[in-house]
PDB file of C-alpha atoms in Angstrom:
ATOM      1  CA  LEU A 199      -0.790   8.382  -0.520  1.00  0.00           C
ATOM      2  CA  PRO A 200      -4.329   8.075  -1.464  1.00  0.00           C
ATOM      3  CA  MET A 201      -4.853   4.196  -2.407  1.00  0.00           C
ATOM      4  CA  THR A 202      -4.523   2.985  -5.679  1.00  0.00           C
ATOM      5  CA  ALA A 203      -4.706  -0.194  -6.667  1.00  0.00           C
ATOM      6  CA  LEU A 204      -1.125  -0.682  -8.196  1.00  0.00           C
ATOM      7  CA  ALA A 205       1.203   2.180  -7.412  1.00  0.00           C
ATOM      8  CA  ASP A 206       3.913   1.695 -10.125  1.00  0.00           C
ATOM      9  CA  PRO A 207       7.290   3.114  -8.626  1.00  0.00           C
ATOM     10  CA  VAL A 208       8.898   5.863 -10.268  1.00  0.00           C
ATOM     11  CA  PRO A 209      12.066   4.688 -12.290  1.00  0.00           C
ATOM     12  CA  THR A 210      14.728   6.357 -10.167  1.00  0.00           C
ATOM     13  CA  GLU A 211      18.519   6.865 -10.511  1.00  0.00           C
ATOM     14  CA  GLY A 212      19.365   3.602  -9.055  1.00  0.00           C
ATOM     15  CA  LEU A 213      17.823   0.781  -7.069  1.00  0.00           C
ATOM     16  CA  PRO A 214      16.422   1.500  -3.714  1.00  0.00           C
ATOM     17  CA  ASP A 215      18.768   0.670  -0.887  1.00  0.00           C
ATOM     18  CA  SER A 216      17.871  -2.869   0.375  1.00  0.00           C
ATOM     19  CA  ASN A 217      19.861  -2.038   3.521  1.00  0.00           C
ATOM     20  CA  VAL A 218      17.185   0.555   4.624  1.00  0.00           C
ATOM     21  CA  PRO A 219      14.066  -1.023   6.458  1.00  0.00           C
ATOM     22  CA  VAL A 220      10.854   0.215   5.193  1.00  0.00           C
ATOM     23  CA  LYS A 221       7.757   1.703   7.295  1.00  0.00           C
ATOM     24  CA  LEU A 222       4.314   1.573   6.412  1.00  0.00           C
ATOM     25  CA  THR A 223       1.675   3.614   8.272  1.00  0.00           C
ATOM     26  CA  VAL A 224      -2.051   3.269   7.331  1.00  0.00           C
ATOM     27  CA  HIS A 225      -4.290   6.270   8.198  1.00  0.00           C
ATOM     28  CA  LYS A 226      -7.773   5.110   8.301  1.00  0.00           C
ATOM     29  CA  PHE A 227     -10.682   7.912   8.563  1.00  0.00           C
ATOM     30  CA  SER A 228     -14.350   7.844   8.766  1.00  0.00           C
ATOM     31  CA  ALA A 229     -15.093   9.884   5.668  1.00  0.00           C
ATOM     32  CA  SER A 230     -14.323   9.005   2.378  1.00  0.00           C
ATOM     33  CA  ALA A 231     -13.579  12.327   0.810  1.00  0.00           C
ATOM     34  CA  GLU A 232     -10.954  12.342  -2.030  1.00  0.00           C
ATOM     35  CA  SER A 233      -7.942  13.944  -1.283  1.00  0.00           C
ATOM     36  CA  ASN A 234      -6.566  15.982  -4.023  1.00  0.00           C
ATOM     37  CA  THR A 235      -2.836  15.578  -2.947  1.00  0.00           C
ATOM     38  CA  GLU A 236      -0.625  13.820  -5.137  1.00  0.00           C
ATOM     39  CA  GLY A 237       0.330  10.807  -3.627  1.00  0.00           C
ATOM     40  CA  LYS A 238       4.287  10.569  -2.720  1.00  0.00           C
ATOM     41  CA  GLY A 239       3.465   7.954   0.145  1.00  0.00           C
ATOM     42  CA  THR A 240       3.980  11.089   2.505  1.00  0.00           C
ATOM     43  CA  VAL A 241       1.667  12.568   5.292  1.00  0.00           C
ATOM     44  CA  ILE A 242      -0.904  14.651   3.993  1.00  0.00           C
ATOM     45  CA  ASP A 243      -3.593  17.368   5.111  1.00  0.00           C
ATOM     46  CA  THR A 244      -6.468  15.230   6.645  1.00  0.00           C
ATOM     47  CA  SER A 245      -8.669  17.986   7.415  1.00  0.00           C
ATOM     48  CA  ASN A 246     -11.269  16.673   4.675  1.00  0.00           C
ATOM     49  CA  LEU A 247     -11.190  12.969   5.659  1.00  0.00           C
ATOM     50  CA  GLY A 248     -13.476  12.822   8.668  1.00  0.00           C
ATOM     51  CA  THR A 249     -12.645  11.714  12.150  1.00  0.00           C
ATOM     52  CA  PRO A 250      -9.758   8.904  12.737  1.00  0.00           C
ATOM     53  CA  LEU A 251     -11.251   5.450  12.764  1.00  0.00           C
ATOM     54  CA  LYS A 252     -10.351   3.371  15.757  1.00  0.00           C
ATOM     55  CA  ASP A 253     -10.386  -0.592  15.662  1.00  0.00           C
ATOM     56  CA  ALA A 254     -10.340  -1.181  11.702  1.00  0.00           C
ATOM     57  CA  GLY A 255      -7.987  -3.954  11.307  1.00  0.00           C
ATOM     58  CA  PHE A 256      -5.519  -4.347   8.261  1.00  0.00           C
ATOM     59  CA  THR A 257      -3.274  -7.368   7.139  1.00  0.00           C
ATOM     60  CA  LEU A 258      -0.327  -6.870   5.222  1.00  0.00           C
ATOM     61  CA  TYR A 259       0.717  -9.769   2.704  1.00  0.00           C
ATOM     62  CA  LYS A 260       4.177  -9.764   1.190  1.00  0.00           C
ATOM     63  CA  VAL A 261       4.030 -10.991  -2.458  1.00  0.00           C
ATOM     64  CA  LYS A 262       6.359 -13.959  -3.107  1.00  0.00           C
ATOM     65  CA  ASP A 263       8.682 -14.352  -6.027  1.00  0.00           C
ATOM     66  CA  SER A 264       6.082 -16.083  -8.098  1.00  0.00           C
ATOM     67  CA  GLY A 265       3.436 -13.276  -7.830  1.00  0.00           C
ATOM     68  CA  VAL A 266       6.233 -10.921  -8.575  1.00  0.00           C
ATOM     69  CA  THR A 267       6.718 -12.805 -11.812  1.00  0.00           C
ATOM     70  CA  LYS A 268       2.874 -12.745 -12.401  1.00  0.00           C
ATOM     71  CA  ILE A 269       2.844  -8.859 -11.847  1.00  0.00           C
ATOM     72  CA  GLN A 270       5.879  -8.148 -14.282  1.00  0.00           C
ATOM     73  CA  ALA A 271       4.273 -10.326 -17.071  1.00  0.00           C
ATOM     74  CA  ASP A 272       0.511  -9.030 -16.595  1.00  0.00           C
ATOM     75  CA  ILE A 273       1.679  -5.540 -16.481  1.00  0.00           C
ATOM     76  CA  LYS A 274       3.155  -6.006 -20.047  1.00  0.00           C
ATOM     77  CA  VAL A 275      -0.318  -6.858 -21.470  1.00  0.00           C
ATOM     78  CA  PRO A 276      -2.277  -3.734 -22.261  1.00  0.00           C
ATOM     79  CA  ALA A 277      -5.660  -5.715 -21.667  1.00  0.00           C
ATOM     80  CA  THR A 278      -4.450  -7.042 -18.130  1.00  0.00           C
ATOM     81  CA  GLN A 279      -3.311  -3.662 -17.200  1.00  0.00           C
ATOM     82  CA  GLN A 280      -6.945  -2.630 -16.429  1.00  0.00           C
ATOM     83  CA  GLN A 281      -7.601  -5.744 -14.350  1.00  0.00           C
ATOM     84  CA  MET A 282      -4.267  -5.391 -12.332  1.00  0.00           C
ATOM     85  CA  ASN A 283      -5.944  -2.008 -10.989  1.00  0.00           C
ATOM     86  CA  SER A 284      -8.767  -3.840  -9.155  1.00  0.00           C
ATOM     87  CA  GLU A 285      -9.360  -5.339  -5.886  1.00  0.00           C
ATOM     88  CA  ALA A 286     -10.023  -8.916  -7.699  1.00  0.00           C
ATOM     89  CA  TYR A 287      -6.623  -8.669  -8.796  1.00  0.00           C
ATOM     90  CA  ALA A 288      -4.946  -8.359  -5.501  1.00  0.00           C
ATOM     91  CA  GLN A 289      -7.480 -10.793  -4.224  1.00  0.00           C
ATOM     92  CA  SER A 290      -6.312 -13.386  -6.777  1.00  0.00           C
ATOM     93  CA  LEU A 291      -2.749 -13.192  -5.718  1.00  0.00           C
ATOM     94  CA  ILE A 292      -3.561 -13.893  -2.104  1.00  0.00           C
ATOM     95  CA  ASP A 293      -6.129 -16.843  -3.107  1.00  0.00           C
ATOM     96  CA  GLY A 294      -3.494 -18.070  -5.871  1.00  0.00           C
ATOM     97  CA  GLY A 295      -0.669 -18.753  -3.092  1.00  0.00           C
ATOM     98  CA  HIS A 296       1.414 -15.691  -4.306  1.00  0.00           C
ATOM     99  CA  THR A 297       1.378 -14.002  -1.016  1.00  0.00           C
ATOM    100  CA  GLU A 298       2.407 -14.678   2.402  1.00  0.00           C
ATOM    101  CA  GLU A 299       1.162 -12.870   5.631  1.00  0.00           C
ATOM    102  CA  VAL A 300       3.562 -10.514   7.268  1.00  0.00           C
ATOM    103  CA  THR A 301       4.645 -11.725  10.745  1.00  0.00           C
ATOM    104  CA  GLY A 302       2.272 -10.208  13.169  1.00  0.00           C
ATOM    105  CA  GLY A 303      -1.051 -10.696  11.487  1.00  0.00           C
ATOM    106  CA  GLU A 304      -3.658  -8.221  11.600  1.00  0.00           C
ATOM    107  CA  LYS A 305      -3.030  -4.788  13.207  1.00  0.00           C
ATOM    108  CA  MET A 306      -5.979  -2.572  14.409  1.00  0.00           C
ATOM    109  CA  THR A 307      -6.054   1.165  13.770  1.00  0.00           C
ATOM    110  CA  ASP A 308      -5.501   3.117  17.369  1.00  0.00           C
ATOM    111  CA  ALA A 309      -7.429   6.166  18.240  1.00  0.00           C
ATOM    112  CA  SER A 310      -5.485   8.157  15.841  1.00  0.00           C
ATOM    113  CA  GLY A 311      -6.542   5.874  13.269  1.00  0.00           C
ATOM    114  CA  GLU A 312      -3.227   4.427  12.522  1.00  0.00           C
ATOM    115  CA  ALA A 313      -1.598   1.025  12.159  1.00  0.00           C
ATOM    116  CA  LYS A 314       2.003   0.781  11.725  1.00  0.00           C
ATOM    117  CA  TRP A 315       4.651  -1.760  10.297  1.00  0.00           C
ATOM    118  CA  GLU A 316       8.393  -1.425  10.473  1.00  0.00           C
ATOM    119  CA  GLY A 317      11.375  -2.872   9.354  1.00  0.00           C
ATOM    120  CA  TRP A 318      10.110  -4.642   6.194  1.00  0.00           C
ATOM    121  CA  THR A 319      11.998  -5.174   3.025  1.00  0.00           C
ATOM    122  CA  ILE A 320      11.739  -4.049  -0.750  1.00  0.00           C
ATOM    123  CA  GLY A 321       8.867  -5.460  -2.506  1.00  0.00           C
ATOM    124  CA  TYR A 322       5.356  -5.601  -3.233  1.00  0.00           C
ATOM    125  CA  TYR A 323       2.815  -6.142  -0.793  1.00  0.00           C
ATOM    126  CA  ILE A 324      -1.024  -6.230  -0.429  1.00  0.00           C
ATOM    127  CA  LEU A 325      -2.700  -4.170   1.903  1.00  0.00           C
ATOM    128  CA  LYS A 326      -6.371  -5.459   2.888  1.00  0.00           C
ATOM    129  CA  GLU A 327      -8.838  -4.298   5.496  1.00  0.00           C
ATOM    130  CA  THR A 328      -9.730  -7.407   7.370  1.00  0.00           C
ATOM    131  CA  THR A 329     -12.055  -5.770   9.996  1.00  0.00           C
ATOM    132  CA  THR A 330     -14.317  -3.146   9.498  1.00  0.00           C
ATOM    133  CA  PRO A 331     -15.658  -1.113  12.306  1.00  0.00           C
ATOM    134  CA  SER A 332     -19.600  -1.555  12.428  1.00  0.00           C
ATOM    135  CA  GLY A 333     -21.467   1.470  10.429  1.00  0.00           C
ATOM    136  CA  HIS A 334     -18.451   2.003   8.007  1.00  0.00           C
ATOM    137  CA  THR A 335     -17.519   0.817   4.514  1.00  0.00           C
ATOM    138  CA  GLY A 336     -14.224  -1.318   4.118  1.00  0.00           C
ATOM    139  CA  ALA A 337     -11.289  -0.207   2.353  1.00  0.00           C
ATOM    140  CA  VAL A 338     -10.565  -1.549  -1.301  1.00  0.00           C
ATOM    141  CA  THR A 339      -7.714  -4.381  -1.157  1.00  0.00           C
ATOM    142  CA  ASN A 340      -4.599  -2.625  -2.674  1.00  0.00           C
ATOM    143  CA  ILE A 341      -1.168  -3.740  -4.302  1.00  0.00           C
ATOM    144  CA  ILE A 342       1.426  -1.109  -2.871  1.00  0.00           C
ATOM    145  CA  THR A 343       5.377  -1.055  -3.413  1.00  0.00           C
ATOM    146  CA  LEU A 344       7.663  -0.512  -0.726  1.00  0.00           C
ATOM    147  CA  PRO A 345       9.686   1.878  -0.878  1.00  0.00           C
ATOM    148  CA  PHE A 346       7.347   3.994  -2.805  1.00  0.00           C
ATOM    149  CA  GLY A 347       9.362   5.647  -5.748  1.00  0.00           C
ATOM    150  CA  TYR A 348       8.055   9.236  -6.758  1.00  0.00           C
ATOM    151  CA  LYS A 349       9.190  12.487  -8.487  1.00  0.00           C
ATOM    152  CA  ASP A 350       9.782  15.259  -6.124  1.00  0.00           C
ATOM    153  CA  GLY A 351      10.053  18.407  -8.523  1.00  0.00           C
ATOM    154  CA  GLY A 352      12.532  17.348 -11.019  1.00  0.00           C
ATOM    155  CA  THR A 353      14.079  14.868  -8.855  1.00  0.00           C
ATOM    156  CA  ASN A 354      13.519  11.316  -8.442  1.00  0.00           C
ATOM    157  CA  ALA A 355      13.625   9.797  -5.055  1.00  0.00           C
ATOM    158  CA  TRP A 356      12.336   6.597  -2.613  1.00  0.00           C
ATOM    159  CA  ASN A 357      10.379   7.016   0.204  1.00  0.00           C
ATOM    160  CA  TYR A 358      11.085   4.573   2.950  1.00  0.00           C
ATOM    161  CA  ASP A 359       8.482   5.770   5.265  1.00  0.00           C
ATOM    162  CA  VAL A 360       5.376   5.205   3.242  1.00  0.00           C
ATOM    163  CA  HIS A 361       1.808   6.672   4.439  1.00  0.00           C
ATOM    164  CA  VAL A 362      -1.399   5.469   3.095  1.00  0.00           C
ATOM    165  CA  TYR A 363      -4.804   6.525   3.416  1.00  0.00           C
ATOM    166  CA  PRO A 364      -7.267   3.688   2.214  1.00  0.00           C
ATOM    167  CA  LYS A 365     -10.894   4.374   1.260  1.00  0.00           C
TER     168      LYS A 365
END
């Protein structure tokens, strides 16, 4: 999933299954080339993204109920919608006490450029690059939804094994 600030889940038939654990895999690469692949939160062709980047650190924050209420209110205000797709909006949720750091703290990418979280619950999360290797640019802080709702052809679906490619 090429990272966007707020990935709105596609309305699906029914709600996601709260009994299914959610996984998140971050894939960090040295290049900042954009992918033309539509984001479904799945594994994509990374041949144009450079080499996997080791030792980039990411921290995952779960948005608390107060933050979800704020997001749901803000998304209804056209002027606020544009602001929500910004790093500053995501950071304001962290700074405003609307999040809690996911257990385990910062995760470092391995030699394949991956950092993984498993067993999380449905909700909004903020993914922040908290350690950037020397000579590289840090990724934009983003709000993501777990699981990720998307269209698969004409069918709506939930992806419980989400892959993101922060730039």
